[in-house]
Short mmCIF file of C-alpha atoms (C1' of nucleotides) in Angstrom, two decimals:
data_model
loop_
_atom_site.label_atom_id
_atom_site.label_comp_id
_atom_site.label_asym_id
_atom_site.label_seq_id
_atom_site.Cartn_x
_atom_site.Cartn_y
_atom_site.Cartn_z
CA MET A 1 81.65 31.86 72.41
CA GLN A 2 81.02 35.57 72.14
CA ASN A 3 77.52 34.77 73.07
CA SER A 4 78.54 32.74 76.11
CA LEU A 5 80.69 35.52 77.50
CA LYS A 6 77.90 38.01 77.08
CA THR A 7 75.36 35.89 78.90
CA LEU A 8 77.70 34.52 81.54
CA PHE A 9 79.15 37.92 82.39
CA PRO A 10 76.20 40.20 81.78
CA ASN A 11 77.79 43.16 83.48
CA PHE A 12 80.78 43.33 81.19
CA SER A 13 80.68 46.17 78.69
CA GLY A 14 80.65 45.25 75.00
CA GLU A 15 84.03 46.83 74.65
CA LEU A 16 85.42 44.69 77.45
CA ILE A 17 83.99 41.55 75.91
CA ASN A 18 85.79 42.37 72.68
CA THR A 19 89.03 42.97 74.51
CA ILE A 20 88.68 39.62 76.24
CA GLU A 21 88.00 37.92 72.94
CA GLU A 22 91.11 39.45 71.45
CA ASN A 23 93.48 38.79 74.30
CA GLY A 24 92.21 35.72 76.06
CA SER A 25 92.76 32.20 74.91
CA PRO A 26 89.93 29.71 75.24
CA GLN A 27 90.96 26.35 76.61
CA ASP A 28 89.36 23.12 77.75
CA PHE A 29 90.40 20.86 80.60
CA LYS A 30 89.29 17.40 81.61
CA THR A 31 88.02 16.41 85.02
CA GLY A 32 90.91 15.72 87.32
CA THR A 33 93.30 18.24 85.80
CA VAL A 34 95.17 20.27 88.38
CA LEU A 35 95.15 23.84 87.10
CA MET A 36 97.06 25.36 89.92
CA ARG A 37 99.29 23.99 92.60
CA THR A 38 100.46 25.46 95.89
CA GLY A 39 103.72 27.32 95.47
CA GLN A 40 103.45 27.54 91.73
CA TYR A 41 103.71 30.93 90.04
CA ILE A 42 100.54 32.30 88.57
CA LYS A 43 100.66 33.61 85.03
CA ASN A 44 97.01 33.68 84.10
CA THR A 45 93.65 34.41 85.47
CA ILE A 46 90.71 32.29 84.48
CA LEU A 47 87.12 33.00 83.54
CA ILE A 48 84.96 29.90 83.76
CA ILE A 49 82.66 29.35 80.81
CA GLU A 50 81.55 25.84 81.59
CA GLY A 51 82.20 23.10 84.14
CA LYS A 52 83.33 23.24 87.73
CA ILE A 53 86.63 23.84 89.50
CA LYS A 54 87.43 23.07 93.10
CA ILE A 55 89.62 25.44 95.09
CA PHE A 56 91.23 23.91 98.15
CA ARG A 57 94.19 23.96 100.47
CA GLU A 58 96.55 21.08 100.89
CA ASP A 59 98.86 20.26 103.77
CA GLU A 60 102.22 18.53 103.72
CA ASP A 61 100.71 15.06 104.01
CA GLY A 62 98.38 15.60 101.08
CA GLY A 63 95.37 16.30 103.29
CA GLU A 64 92.82 18.46 101.53
CA PHE A 65 90.49 21.14 102.72
CA LEU A 66 87.81 22.56 100.47
CA LEU A 67 87.51 26.33 100.22
CA TYR A 68 84.94 26.74 97.46
CA TYR A 69 83.91 25.87 93.94
CA LEU A 70 84.11 28.01 90.82
CA HIS A 71 81.16 27.90 88.43
CA PRO A 72 80.45 29.34 85.00
CA GLY A 73 80.35 33.11 85.14
CA GLN A 74 82.93 33.21 87.91
CA ALA A 75 86.64 33.80 88.05
CA CYS A 76 89.57 32.79 90.17
CA ALA A 77 89.86 35.56 92.74
CA ILE A 78 93.24 34.53 93.97
CA SER A 79 94.86 34.71 90.57
CA MET A 80 93.32 38.11 89.96
CA ILE A 81 95.06 39.64 92.91
CA CYS A 82 98.43 38.05 92.50
CA THR A 83 98.74 40.57 89.69
CA ALA A 84 101.86 42.43 88.86
CA LYS A 85 104.35 40.50 90.90
CA SER A 86 102.93 37.20 89.66
CA GLU A 87 103.01 35.85 93.15
CA LYS A 88 102.97 32.23 94.11
CA SER A 89 99.67 30.47 94.42
CA GLN A 90 98.60 29.60 97.93
CA ILE A 91 95.93 27.22 96.80
CA MET A 92 95.21 24.20 94.68
CA ALA A 93 92.72 24.31 91.82
CA LYS A 94 91.41 21.09 90.37
CA VAL A 95 88.83 20.49 87.65
CA VAL A 96 85.93 18.44 89.01
CA GLU A 97 83.70 18.72 85.95
CA ASP A 98 85.17 19.15 82.46
CA VAL A 99 85.69 22.88 82.03
CA SER A 100 86.01 25.31 79.24
CA VAL A 101 87.71 28.51 80.34
CA MET A 102 89.10 31.76 79.06
CA MET A 103 92.70 32.29 80.07
CA ILE A 104 93.78 35.87 80.53
CA PRO A 105 97.43 36.85 80.92
CA LEU A 106 98.01 38.49 84.27
CA GLN A 107 99.86 41.48 82.87
CA LEU A 108 96.59 42.70 81.38
CA MET A 109 94.90 42.85 84.76
CA ASP A 110 96.18 46.23 85.93
CA LYS A 111 95.60 47.75 82.54
CA TRP A 112 92.02 46.58 82.36
CA MET A 113 91.35 47.68 85.90
CA MET A 114 92.06 51.22 84.81
CA GLU A 115 90.46 51.09 81.39
CA HIS A 116 87.35 49.06 81.98
CA ARG A 117 85.05 50.10 84.73
CA THR A 118 83.02 46.89 84.46
CA TRP A 119 86.15 44.79 84.80
CA TYR A 120 87.17 46.73 87.86
CA GLU A 121 83.79 46.14 89.43
CA PHE A 122 83.86 42.48 88.58
CA VAL A 123 87.27 41.98 90.15
CA ILE A 124 86.35 43.81 93.32
CA GLU A 125 83.10 41.95 93.65
CA THR A 126 84.74 38.61 92.97
CA TYR A 127 87.30 39.26 95.61
CA ARG A 128 84.76 40.47 98.12
CA SER A 129 82.51 37.48 97.73
CA ARG A 130 85.35 34.98 97.91
CA PHE A 131 86.71 36.55 101.04
CA GLU A 132 83.26 36.30 102.52
CA GLU A 133 83.00 32.68 101.53
CA VAL A 134 86.32 31.86 103.13
CA LEU A 135 85.23 33.60 106.30
CA GLU A 136 82.21 31.37 106.38
CA VAL A 137 84.53 28.41 106.05
CA VAL A 138 86.52 29.70 109.00
CA ASP A 139 83.32 29.96 111.00
CA ASN A 140 82.46 26.40 110.25
CA ILE A 141 85.72 24.88 111.34
CA ALA A 142 86.18 27.27 114.23
CA PHE A 143 82.76 27.08 115.80
CA ARG A 144 80.91 24.05 114.52
CA SER A 145 81.30 20.35 115.03
CA MET A 146 81.54 17.76 112.31
CA ASP A 147 77.84 16.99 112.05
CA GLU A 148 76.94 20.63 111.48
CA ARG A 149 79.77 21.05 109.02
CA LEU A 150 78.61 18.03 107.10
CA GLU A 151 75.07 19.35 106.87
CA PHE A 152 76.37 22.70 105.69
CA TYR A 153 78.55 20.99 103.14
CA LEU A 154 75.67 18.98 101.70
CA LYS A 155 73.43 21.99 101.55
CA ARG A 156 76.06 24.01 99.77
CA HIS A 157 76.42 21.22 97.23
CA SER A 158 72.76 20.94 96.54
CA ASP A 159 72.50 24.72 96.24
CA SER A 160 75.36 24.72 93.80
CA CYS A 161 73.92 22.04 91.51
CA GLY A 162 70.34 23.06 92.04
CA CYS A 163 69.33 19.49 92.77
CA ASN A 164 68.85 17.34 95.84
CA GLU A 165 70.94 14.38 94.79
CA ILE A 166 74.57 14.60 95.69
CA LYS A 167 76.69 12.17 93.75
CA LEU A 168 79.74 11.72 95.90
CA SER A 169 81.20 8.83 97.83
CA HIS A 170 81.65 9.14 101.56
CA GLN A 171 85.36 9.06 100.95
CA GLU A 172 85.26 12.09 98.71
CA ILE A 173 83.25 14.04 101.22
CA ALA A 174 85.63 13.04 103.98
CA ASN A 175 88.54 14.34 101.93
CA GLU A 176 87.00 17.72 101.40
CA LEU A 177 86.20 18.12 105.06
CA ASN A 178 89.57 16.70 106.03
CA THR A 179 88.15 13.93 108.17
CA SER A 180 87.83 10.17 107.71
CA ARG A 181 85.36 8.13 105.76
CA GLU A 182 84.08 6.31 108.84
CA VAL A 183 83.14 9.55 110.50
CA VAL A 184 81.22 10.68 107.44
CA SER A 185 79.42 7.34 107.15
CA ARG A 186 78.39 7.43 110.78
CA LEU A 187 77.16 11.01 110.70
CA LEU A 188 75.26 10.43 107.47
CA LYS A 189 73.61 7.41 109.03
CA LYS A 190 72.49 9.54 111.94
CA MET A 191 71.14 12.14 109.54
CA GLU A 192 69.22 9.42 107.76
CA GLN A 193 67.71 8.34 111.08
CA ARG A 194 66.71 11.92 111.72
CA GLY A 195 65.01 11.90 108.33
CA LEU A 196 67.25 14.52 106.77
CA VAL A 197 68.65 12.40 103.97
CA LYS A 198 68.22 9.17 102.10
CA LEU A 199 71.36 7.20 101.43
CA ASN A 200 72.17 5.24 98.30
CA ARG A 201 75.37 4.01 96.79
CA ASN A 202 77.35 6.97 95.52
CA GLN A 203 74.44 9.24 96.08
CA ILE A 204 72.90 11.17 98.91
CA GLU A 205 69.42 12.50 98.59
CA LEU A 206 68.61 15.58 100.62
CA LEU A 207 65.09 15.50 102.01
CA LYS A 208 63.62 18.93 102.46
CA LYS A 209 62.50 19.44 105.99
CA ASN A 210 59.75 22.01 106.22
CA MET B 1 100.60 63.91 111.30
CA GLN B 2 101.60 64.59 107.72
CA ASN B 3 104.91 63.22 108.65
CA SER B 4 103.45 60.07 110.14
CA LEU B 5 101.46 59.31 107.05
CA LYS B 6 104.51 59.75 104.88
CA THR B 7 106.64 57.42 106.94
CA LEU B 8 103.96 54.88 107.69
CA PHE B 9 102.78 54.65 104.10
CA PRO B 10 106.00 55.26 102.21
CA ASN B 11 104.55 54.14 98.89
CA PHE B 12 101.81 56.76 98.80
CA SER B 13 102.43 59.60 96.38
CA GLY B 14 102.67 63.09 97.83
CA GLU B 15 99.54 63.99 96.01
CA LEU B 16 97.70 61.07 97.61
CA ILE B 17 98.95 62.04 101.04
CA ASN B 18 97.52 65.51 100.54
CA THR B 19 94.21 64.12 99.41
CA ILE B 20 94.07 61.94 102.49
CA GLU B 21 94.87 64.90 104.71
CA GLU B 22 92.08 66.89 103.14
CA ASN B 23 89.39 64.24 103.19
CA GLY B 24 90.20 61.95 106.05
CA SER B 25 89.42 62.67 109.65
CA PRO B 26 91.95 61.73 112.31
CA GLN B 27 90.45 60.02 115.33
CA ASP B 28 91.61 58.29 118.50
CA PHE B 29 90.08 55.29 120.22
CA LYS B 30 90.74 53.72 123.58
CA THR B 31 91.59 50.09 124.19
CA GLY B 32 88.44 48.05 124.27
CA THR B 33 86.47 50.12 121.79
CA VAL B 34 84.60 48.04 119.26
CA LEU B 35 85.11 49.79 115.92
CA MET B 36 83.12 47.40 113.84
CA ARG B 37 80.52 44.83 114.61
CA THR B 38 79.20 41.90 112.58
CA GLY B 39 76.18 42.89 110.53
CA GLN B 40 76.82 46.59 110.87
CA TYR B 41 77.05 48.72 107.76
CA ILE B 42 80.46 50.04 106.90
CA LYS B 43 80.79 53.71 106.11
CA ASN B 44 84.50 54.26 106.49
CA THR B 45 87.79 52.66 105.88
CA ILE B 46 90.58 53.03 108.34
CA LEU B 47 94.29 53.68 108.12
CA ILE B 48 96.11 52.81 111.32
CA ILE B 49 98.60 55.41 112.50
CA GLU B 50 99.27 54.05 115.94
CA GLY B 51 98.11 51.25 118.20
CA LYS B 52 96.69 47.83 117.47
CA ILE B 53 93.32 46.52 116.32
CA LYS B 54 92.12 42.97 116.51
CA ILE B 55 90.01 41.54 113.70
CA PHE B 56 87.98 38.50 114.63
CA ARG B 57 84.84 36.52 113.97
CA GLU B 58 82.15 35.99 116.52
CA ASP B 59 79.50 33.29 116.73
CA GLU B 60 75.99 33.46 118.12
CA ASP B 61 77.10 32.57 121.63
CA GLY B 62 79.73 35.27 121.74
CA GLY B 63 82.57 32.86 121.01
CA GLU B 64 85.49 34.61 119.36
CA PHE B 65 87.99 33.54 116.77
CA LEU B 66 91.01 35.65 115.94
CA LEU B 67 91.72 36.38 112.29
CA TYR B 68 94.56 38.87 112.49
CA TYR B 69 95.81 42.13 113.95
CA LEU B 70 96.13 45.52 112.27
CA HIS B 71 99.25 47.54 112.97
CA PRO B 72 100.41 51.06 112.08
CA GLY B 73 100.86 51.41 108.35
CA GLN B 74 98.08 48.96 107.65
CA ALA B 75 94.44 49.29 106.72
CA CYS B 76 91.24 47.39 107.16
CA ALA B 77 91.01 45.26 104.02
CA ILE B 78 87.45 44.27 104.56
CA SER B 79 86.16 47.79 104.73
CA MET B 80 88.08 48.70 101.60
CA ILE B 81 86.26 46.17 99.51
CA CYS B 82 82.79 46.68 100.84
CA THR B 83 82.98 49.82 98.76
CA ALA B 84 80.17 51.14 96.69
CA LYS B 85 77.32 49.16 98.09
CA SER B 86 78.47 49.83 101.64
CA GLU B 87 77.97 46.22 102.53
CA LYS B 88 77.56 44.81 105.96
CA SER B 89 80.62 43.93 107.94
CA GLN B 90 81.28 40.25 108.38
CA ILE B 91 83.79 40.76 111.12
CA MET B 92 84.38 42.39 114.46
CA ALA B 93 87.12 44.93 114.99
CA LYS B 94 88.23 45.82 118.49
CA VAL B 95 90.96 48.13 119.71
CA VAL B 96 93.50 46.23 121.79
CA GLU B 97 96.03 49.03 122.15
CA ASP B 98 94.93 52.68 122.08
CA VAL B 99 94.82 53.67 118.45
CA SER B 100 95.01 56.78 116.41
CA VAL B 101 93.55 56.30 112.95
CA MET B 102 92.62 58.14 109.81
CA MET B 103 89.01 57.59 108.83
CA ILE B 104 88.25 57.72 105.12
CA PRO B 105 84.70 57.86 103.81
CA LEU B 106 83.99 54.84 101.65
CA GLN B 107 82.58 56.82 98.75
CA LEU B 108 86.06 58.12 98.02
CA MET B 109 87.45 54.63 97.55
CA ASP B 110 86.43 54.05 93.94
CA LYS B 111 87.45 57.55 92.96
CA TRP B 112 90.90 57.20 94.47
CA MET B 113 91.36 53.79 92.93
CA MET B 114 91.12 55.42 89.53
CA GLU B 115 92.98 58.60 90.30
CA HIS B 116 95.83 57.43 92.48
CA ARG B 117 97.96 54.61 91.26
CA THR B 118 99.66 54.25 94.63
CA TRP B 119 96.33 53.96 96.37
CA TYR B 120 95.24 51.28 93.94
CA GLU B 121 98.38 49.31 94.57
CA PHE B 122 98.03 49.67 98.32
CA VAL B 123 94.45 48.39 98.29
CA ILE B 124 95.27 45.42 96.11
CA GLU B 125 98.28 44.52 98.17
CA THR B 126 96.38 44.91 101.42
CA TYR B 127 93.68 42.66 100.18
CA ARG B 128 96.08 40.08 98.87
CA SER B 129 98.04 39.84 102.07
CA ARG B 130 94.94 39.61 104.25
CA PHE B 131 93.50 36.89 102.13
CA GLU B 132 96.76 35.03 102.48
CA GLU B 133 96.71 35.49 106.21
CA VAL B 134 93.20 34.16 106.49
CA LEU B 135 94.18 31.15 104.42
CA GLU B 136 96.92 30.46 106.90
CA VAL B 137 94.33 30.63 109.64
CA VAL B 138 92.24 28.08 107.77
CA ASP B 139 95.26 25.82 107.53
CA ASN B 140 95.80 26.00 111.21
CA ILE B 141 92.32 25.04 112.25
CA ALA B 142 91.83 22.56 109.45
CA PHE B 143 95.07 20.65 109.70
CA ARG B 144 96.66 21.30 113.05
CA SER B 145 95.83 20.32 116.57
CA MET B 146 95.54 22.66 119.50
CA ASP B 147 99.12 22.38 120.67
CA GLU B 148 100.49 23.35 117.29
CA ARG B 149 98.00 26.16 116.94
CA LEU B 150 98.99 27.49 120.34
CA GLU B 151 102.65 27.48 119.44
CA PHE B 152 101.86 29.25 116.20
CA TYR B 153 99.77 31.80 118.04
CA LEU B 154 102.53 32.57 120.52
CA LYS B 155 105.11 32.88 117.80
CA ARG B 156 102.91 35.24 115.83
CA HIS B 157 102.52 37.38 118.92
CA SER B 158 106.17 37.60 119.67
CA ASP B 159 106.90 38.40 116.03
CA SER B 160 104.33 41.14 116.11
CA CYS B 161 105.67 42.83 119.23
CA GLY B 162 109.28 42.02 118.51
CA CYS B 163 109.78 40.66 122.01
CA ASN B 164 109.70 37.29 123.72
CA GLU B 165 107.41 38.14 126.58
CA ILE B 166 103.75 37.73 125.87
CA LYS B 167 101.57 39.54 128.33
CA LEU B 168 98.28 37.72 128.13
CA SER B 169 96.32 35.61 130.54
CA HIS B 170 95.52 32.03 129.63
CA GLN B 171 91.90 33.07 129.42
CA GLU B 172 92.58 35.68 126.77
CA ILE B 173 94.54 33.23 124.68
CA ALA B 174 91.79 30.65 125.03
CA ASN B 175 89.26 33.19 123.78
CA GLU B 176 91.21 34.00 120.67
CA LEU B 177 91.68 30.35 119.82
CA ASN B 178 88.10 29.61 120.77
CA THR B 179 88.97 26.96 123.31
CA SER B 180 88.94 26.86 127.11
CA ARG B 181 91.36 28.18 129.62
CA GLU B 182 92.04 24.73 131.07
CA VAL B 183 93.18 23.45 127.71
CA VAL B 184 95.52 26.38 127.26
CA SER B 185 96.93 25.93 130.74
CA ARG B 186 97.54 22.25 130.14
CA LEU B 187 99.24 22.76 126.82
CA LEU B 188 101.35 25.62 128.10
CA LYS B 189 102.49 23.46 130.99
CA LYS B 190 103.55 20.77 128.55
CA MET B 191 105.42 23.35 126.52
CA GLU B 192 107.18 24.47 129.66
CA GLN B 193 108.20 20.90 130.36
CA ARG B 194 109.56 20.66 126.86
CA GLY B 195 111.56 23.78 127.58
CA LEU B 196 109.83 25.95 125.01
CA VAL B 197 108.47 28.57 127.37
CA LYS B 198 108.72 29.89 130.87
CA LEU B 199 105.45 30.65 132.62
CA ASN B 200 104.78 33.57 134.92
CA ARG B 201 101.68 35.29 136.08
CA ASN B 202 100.17 37.17 133.14
CA GLN B 203 103.25 36.59 131.11
CA ILE B 204 104.68 33.87 128.92
CA GLU B 205 108.31 33.97 128.01
CA LEU B 206 109.25 32.32 124.77
CA LEU B 207 112.58 30.54 125.05
CA LYS B 208 114.43 30.42 121.78
CA LYS B 209 115.30 26.85 121.06
CA ASN B 210 118.68 26.78 119.28
"C1'" DA C 1 96.72 41.66 158.95
"C1'" DA C 2 92.62 40.05 156.75
"C1'" DC C 3 90.30 39.94 152.64
"C1'" DC C 4 89.17 39.69 147.87
"C1'" DC C 5 89.77 38.48 143.21
"C1'" DA C 6 91.74 37.40 139.01
"C1'" DC C 7 94.86 33.99 137.56
"C1'" DA C 8 96.82 29.43 137.32
"C1'" DG C 9 97.21 24.24 138.13
"C1'" DT C 10 95.17 19.83 138.00
"C1'" DA C 11 92.22 15.70 138.60
"C1'" DA C 12 88.19 13.37 136.95
"C1'" DC C 13 85.02 12.77 133.72
"C1'" DA C 14 82.18 13.50 129.22
"C1'" DT C 15 82.20 14.10 124.49
"C1'" DT C 16 83.94 14.26 120.03
"C1'" DT C 17 86.77 12.70 116.58
"C1'" DA C 18 90.28 9.52 114.71
"C1'" DT C 19 91.90 4.93 113.91
"C1'" DC C 20 91.76 -0.03 113.33
"C1'" DA C 21 89.55 -4.01 111.99
"C1'" DC C 22 86.40 -6.41 109.64
"C1'" DA C 23 81.99 -7.70 107.27
"C1'" DG C 24 78.47 -7.04 103.97
"C1'" DA C 25 76.63 -4.91 99.65
"C1'" DT C 26 76.77 -3.46 94.93
"C1'" DG C 27 77.94 -3.20 90.32
"C1'" DG C 28 80.94 -3.90 86.54
"C1'" DA C 29 84.28 -6.94 84.14
"C1'" DA C 30 85.82 -11.36 82.70
"C1'" DT D 1 77.87 -16.58 86.71
"C1'" DT D 2 81.96 -15.63 89.21
"C1'" DC D 3 85.17 -12.53 90.69
"C1'" DC D 4 86.95 -8.24 92.09
"C1'" DA D 5 87.13 -3.53 93.38
"C1'" DT D 6 84.83 -0.02 95.53
"C1'" DC D 7 81.66 1.62 98.63
"C1'" DT D 8 79.25 1.31 102.98
"C1'" DG D 9 78.11 -0.01 107.88
"C1'" DT D 10 79.58 -0.76 112.44
"C1'" DG D 11 82.00 -2.14 116.70
"C1'" DA D 12 85.99 -1.47 119.61
"C1'" DT D 13 89.34 1.42 121.08
"C1'" DA D 14 92.45 5.41 121.39
"C1'" DA D 15 93.41 10.16 121.50
"C1'" DA D 16 92.21 14.94 121.70
"C1'" DT D 17 89.48 18.31 123.50
"C1'" DG D 18 85.80 20.21 126.42
"C1'" DT D 19 83.64 20.50 131.05
"C1'" DT D 20 83.20 20.53 136.00
"C1'" DA D 21 84.97 21.18 140.22
"C1'" DC D 22 88.13 22.32 143.32
"C1'" DT D 23 92.77 24.15 145.16
"C1'" DG D 24 96.41 27.27 145.50
"C1'" DT D 25 98.81 31.64 144.78
"C1'" DG D 26 99.98 36.44 144.40
"C1'" DG D 27 98.89 41.21 144.41
"C1'" DG D 28 96.22 44.84 145.65
"C1'" DT D 29 92.71 46.92 148.90
"C1'" DT D 30 90.71 48.13 153.16
#
DNA sequence: AACCCACAGTAACATTTATCACAGATGGAA
DNA sequence: TTCCATCTGTGATAAATGTTACTGTGGGTT
């Protein structure tokens, strides 16, 4: 574990790593677990060691909208800022690939910010990059139509897993883009005709165009 | 000026106020000035003393999309986080009501974060609340249709100015919601029929329902 | 007054997206 | 194999939004 932290968070000082070891509690969660729910109070922040977590918004009718994924070596930005006042969560966090995480009590956040330069930098950078990512999401829904958003979504997925096969059903994709399955099926079919993808059951293969 | 800072940022310690006085440079900008442009490097952060600044995204074709407004007593969250590396701006900032601001060189940010507890808390809180605001924006475009978004937009405006008369042309509103004037006109007309607003030239009066 | 111009209303039409309805395909379980 | 559940494809239609085109209106200018 010590090893994992060191390699996953290479910028952390040795001292900080030790502090994390002492104060954090390692935990595992199965795919499907909801780690955080809108309106719920946040008591911990999370460092991801392994697996994948989906961060999304949910509306009253249960509609979803994907914001971003958290991967190993990353942390939940939102929880890191809800600091002192242990604010309510404005997002949902759901495990999409079995995770192993390090839970860190929120009350340590402020302390560490002052004591550990590398922690401070990590928090700021995490927050900055998440904000940026959300702004990109805003761009997509504000300026682009469904077909472009779908392409962007697929590309992001393949970037994130480093492979060209995306193992998701049309329904799942539709959920994350907050549209309907039929729309996704149709648009994917068009993409296939344009030679951008190859469609199989439960799997979409991205064909590099270049 | 000293007085303004004290009243506008009541949580700042006296010491911090002095430091700001010494290092910041007060500046005024006229309505219409673009303070920050997408892709531009950020060298300063800004405390708003007076006036109003609009923060929005812009696409390749010049389409706009409103994120939020900055009022007196607030600061530009984005610039505060682009800290050390003086990152590029991902947003546009435009003066919509003559402003008087305090410019603070970015290289002081990290230093102050460590030295001034009240500055640290202000930055964190600013960032948290802006993130939250942007998430609300995401909700609106992801889950709501144009008529609901328009109502929300009008309400936000009247809240922000504390009055019920919104002095904007349909065109301006359409720009900020990234739609067309015709659509805004249509929807406003429907709202008038439902008794929610009263329409005048260059002015929309919100009628309290209840 | 005569004119101009930004603003507002509205009809007609195009396009995009959502919804409904159903059929076929695939793979695993019995 | 047979059966069933899930996934996928597709047409028909509805609803929302965007686009084009034109009219009217009010205020300010000359």
